[in-house]
């Protein structure tokens, strides 16, 4: 994440946008799907299990939604996309610019440290098989490698997963989640790392509390407040700040380096700013994995007109609901669009 580019994009394009307000929201992606199906003629749904629904047309199933992933995604495709190294190879073989990662296990600490020490680039260290931004550290160099490794270790403490970290060079640019629904570009969310804007009066801690109060009226973001953590306080200290610092009026302070919404980041819907070549790149990336039709593609670019962006990863379980309730920007409706596409395909097969 290049914060100079991000600041420029925010100041030039996004900060003046109004924060979205929602009268009410529907709980979860499955809830959105159930509500939409109930309003479609001859359609209904049935809970198969807690995280899955069967979608029904004229008393016959036309598809399933398992969590965030539709039945049009094959099990093999999901497994492939979740294997970051295999995905990188598939993308590279398809001449798609992507990351070059290395995986290290617990006993390879010294080997991983040597790699970072010898690198001429800043690195990213993140848990190989965890989600929601847990344990990720950006801008890793020899001075903070131990901190980054410990953050990954801590992220694994409450899981049954075997410790593995993925280390990759930091690429220049800012990250956006491009959502592909049934093979076609649907929407784009610029995920901005957790931040506050000073008013010259309140402390960082008070500004965090104030922003969390605003997030509580967003049906999606209310579940993802900015949390005070060791990592957040460490990030503040890097720039000579702490929770009691009073930022100047309009001073933008980032609390995390990772852009995950789950860490209290902001979601900006930016489909109208994304150039066509990046939209096609996202579609091509999903198509590169046989059997995958709906997924999120995380793309890093230097500007909205970048002709040489890089694909960071493909997420077959990308959160669809967040595109319905962005922090700023025009809300999209990928859950509805997904159902419409699957239903249309089913009806075509009946003819």
PDB file of C-alpha atoms in Angstrom, residues 24-26 216-223 325:
ATOM      1  CA  UNK A  24     -32.108  -0.218   7.622  1.00  0.00           C
ATOM      2  CA  UNK A  25     -30.162  -3.186   6.373  1.00  0.00           C
ATOM      3  CA  UNK A  26     -30.576  -6.899   5.888  1.00  0.00           C
ATOM      4  CA  UNK A 216     -22.859   1.806  13.793  1.00  0.00           C
ATOM      5  CA  UNK A 217     -25.561   3.080  11.426  1.00  0.00           C
ATOM      6  CA  UNK A 218     -24.001   1.232   8.470  1.00  0.00           C
ATOM      7  CA  UNK A 219     -25.554  -2.269   8.225  1.00  0.00           C
ATOM      8  CA  UNK A 220     -22.209  -3.830   7.268  1.00  0.00           C
ATOM      9  CA  UNK A 221     -19.590  -1.654   8.949  1.00  0.00           C
ATOM     10  CA  UNK A 222     -21.365  -1.665  12.315  1.00  0.00           C
ATOM     11  CA  UNK A 223     -20.025  -5.177  12.766  1.00  0.00           C
ATOM     12  CA  UNK A 325     -23.463  -0.953   1.985  1.00  0.00           C
TER      13      UNK A 325
END
